[in-house]
GROMACS .gro file of C-alpha atoms in nm:
model
  120
    1MET     CA    1  -3.479  -2.713  -6.226
    2SER     CA    2  -3.773  -2.735  -6.006
    3ILE     CA    3  -3.760  -2.577  -5.664
    4THR     CA    4  -3.768  -2.915  -5.492
    5SER     CA    5  -3.472  -3.038  -5.672
    6ALA     CA    6  -3.276  -2.686  -5.600
    7ALA     CA    7  -3.382  -2.752  -5.241
    8THR     CA    8  -3.268  -3.131  -5.231
    9LEU     CA    9  -2.925  -3.032  -5.379
   10ALA     CA   10  -2.905  -2.739  -5.108
   11THR     CA   11  -2.980  -2.983  -4.821
   12LEU     CA   12  -2.740  -3.240  -4.946
   13HIS     CA   13  -2.487  -2.933  -4.958
   14ARG     CA   14  -2.543  -2.839  -4.583
   15THR     CA   15  -2.616  -3.183  -4.450
   16GLY     CA   16  -2.420  -3.421  -4.644
   17PRO     CA   17  -2.524  -3.762  -4.783
   18ARG     CA   18  -2.865  -3.870  -4.667
   19ARG     CA   19  -3.130  -4.153  -4.719
   20ILE     CA   20  -3.400  -4.089  -4.977
   21THR     CA   21  -3.664  -4.147  -4.703
   22ASP     CA   22  -3.472  -3.852  -4.511
   23LEU     CA   23  -3.482  -3.643  -4.822
   24ALA     CA   24  -3.850  -3.690  -4.893
   25VAL     CA   25  -3.941  -3.585  -4.508
   26ILE     CA   26  -3.698  -3.286  -4.513
   27GLU     CA   27  -3.856  -3.166  -4.867
   28GLY     CA   28  -4.205  -3.255  -4.772
   29VAL     CA   29  -4.258  -3.500  -5.056
   30THR     CA   30  -4.356  -3.860  -5.068
   31GLN     CA   31  -4.086  -4.118  -5.078
   32PRO     CA   32  -4.164  -4.221  -5.426
   33ALA     CA   33  -4.154  -3.883  -5.552
   34MET     CA   34  -3.813  -3.828  -5.407
   35THR     CA   35  -3.697  -4.158  -5.558
   36VAL     CA   36  -3.802  -4.032  -5.914
   37LEU     CA   37  -3.652  -3.692  -5.830
   38VAL     CA   38  -3.306  -3.840  -5.724
   39ARG     CA   39  -3.304  -4.071  -6.035
   40VAL     CA   40  -3.369  -3.760  -6.269
   41MET     CA   41  -3.070  -3.567  -6.084
   42GLU     CA   42  -2.874  -3.877  -6.090
   43GLU     CA   43  -2.920  -3.916  -6.475
   44SER     CA   44  -2.814  -3.555  -6.479
   45GLY     CA   45  -2.494  -3.605  -6.293
   46LEU     CA   46  -2.578  -3.398  -6.003
   47VAL     CA   47  -2.602  -3.676  -5.741
   48GLU     CA   48  -2.491  -4.028  -5.695
   49ARG     CA   49  -2.601  -4.298  -5.448
   50ARG     CA   50  -2.345  -4.503  -5.253
   51GLY     CA   51  -2.367  -4.742  -5.003
   52ASP     CA   52  -2.338  -4.633  -4.633
   53ALA     CA   53  -1.993  -4.761  -4.507
   54SER     CA   54  -2.154  -4.824  -4.145
   55ASP     CA   55  -2.451  -4.999  -4.267
   56LYS     CA   56  -2.427  -5.205  -4.612
   57ARG     CA   57  -2.810  -5.200  -4.643
   58VAL     CA   58  -2.844  -4.846  -4.641
   59THR     CA   59  -2.801  -4.642  -4.961
   60LEU     CA   60  -2.716  -4.264  -4.935
   61VAL     CA   61  -2.765  -3.984  -5.187
   62CYS     CA   62  -2.445  -3.785  -5.231
   63LEU     CA   63  -2.380  -3.478  -5.434
   64THR     CA   64  -2.144  -3.517  -5.712
   65GLU     CA   65  -1.889  -3.230  -5.780
   66ALA     CA   66  -2.122  -3.097  -6.070
   67GLY     CA   67  -2.420  -3.095  -5.768
   68ALA     CA   68  -2.190  -2.889  -5.557
   69SER     CA   69  -2.074  -2.658  -5.827
   70TYR     CA   70  -2.439  -2.602  -5.923
   71VAL     CA   71  -2.552  -2.516  -5.559
   72GLN     CA   72  -2.257  -2.282  -5.527
   73THR     CA   73  -2.323  -2.112  -5.841
   74ARG     CA   74  -2.697  -2.061  -5.725
   75ARG     CA   75  -2.580  -1.935  -5.416
   76GLN     CA   76  -2.340  -1.671  -5.559
   77ALA     CA   77  -2.595  -1.547  -5.789
   78GLY     CA   78  -2.837  -1.479  -5.501
   79VAL     CA   79  -2.547  -1.300  -5.317
   80ASP     CA   80  -2.470  -1.097  -5.613
   81ALA     CA   81  -2.837  -0.987  -5.668
   82PHE     CA   82  -2.867  -0.872  -5.317
   83ALA     CA   83  -2.534  -0.690  -5.313
   84ARG     CA   84  -2.653  -0.511  -5.622
   85LEU     CA   85  -2.975  -0.406  -5.433
   86ILE     CA   86  -2.815  -0.315  -5.118
   87ASP     CA   87  -2.612  -0.091  -5.270
   88GLU     CA   88  -2.926   0.100  -5.381
   89LEU     CA   89  -3.023   0.145  -5.020
   90ALA     CA   90  -2.978   0.462  -4.786
   91ASP     CA   91  -2.704   0.425  -4.508
   92ASP     CA   92  -2.986   0.405  -4.235
   93GLU     CA   93  -3.157   0.129  -4.431
   94VAL     CA   94  -2.818  -0.061  -4.456
   95GLU     CA   95  -2.752   0.004  -4.076
   96ALA     CA   96  -3.100  -0.157  -4.001
   97LEU     CA   97  -3.019  -0.459  -4.206
   98VAL     CA   98  -2.690  -0.502  -4.052
   99ALA     CA   99  -2.844  -0.480  -3.700
  100ALA     CA  100  -3.120  -0.730  -3.784
  101LEU     CA  101  -2.853  -0.996  -3.917
  102PRO     CA  102  -2.797  -1.183  -3.590
  103ALA     CA  103  -3.179  -1.227  -3.516
  104LEU     CA  104  -3.213  -1.326  -3.918
  105ALA     CA  105  -2.922  -1.576  -3.873
  106HIS     CA  106  -3.090  -1.730  -3.573
  107LEU     CA  107  -3.417  -1.774  -3.755
  108ALA     CA  108  -3.251  -1.934  -4.030
  109GLU     CA  109  -3.073  -2.167  -3.791
  110LEU     CA  110  -3.397  -2.246  -3.606
  111GLU     CA  111  -3.579  -2.323  -3.921
  112SER     CA  112  -3.280  -2.538  -4.065
  113GLN     CA  113  -3.290  -2.750  -3.741
  114ASP     CA  114  -3.685  -2.777  -3.756
  115ARG     CA  115  -3.689  -2.887  -4.107
  116GLU     CA  116  -3.387  -3.108  -4.130
  117GLY     CA  117  -3.387  -3.279  -3.802
  118PRO     CA  118  -3.094  -3.472  -3.661
  119LYS     CA  119  -2.824  -3.591  -3.918
  120ARG     CA  120  -2.791  -3.957  -3.961
   0.00000   0.00000   0.00000
């Protein structure tokens, strides 16, 4: 799976259903490229298109159960990999990581807000 596909699935997991145009902006690709990407992910069973209940003219891209499962599996694999590596650090290095966590979480929040913009 491409990095953009994985990032798009993660965005949908975090933010919920989005328009293709919104996803294109968030992921930094053109709308036609995102349309192709969504079609491929749809054919793979990872996303589906649904009408927007509040505006019948709008089509939203939504994660399927398989797409959500994929995102969760990838995240857990990352957590497991970091846990194994952290176990190899010295106690003072682990303490330094723990002390940095609030600042890192804030940075991630700021980046997410900047990248994704307001929810629709």
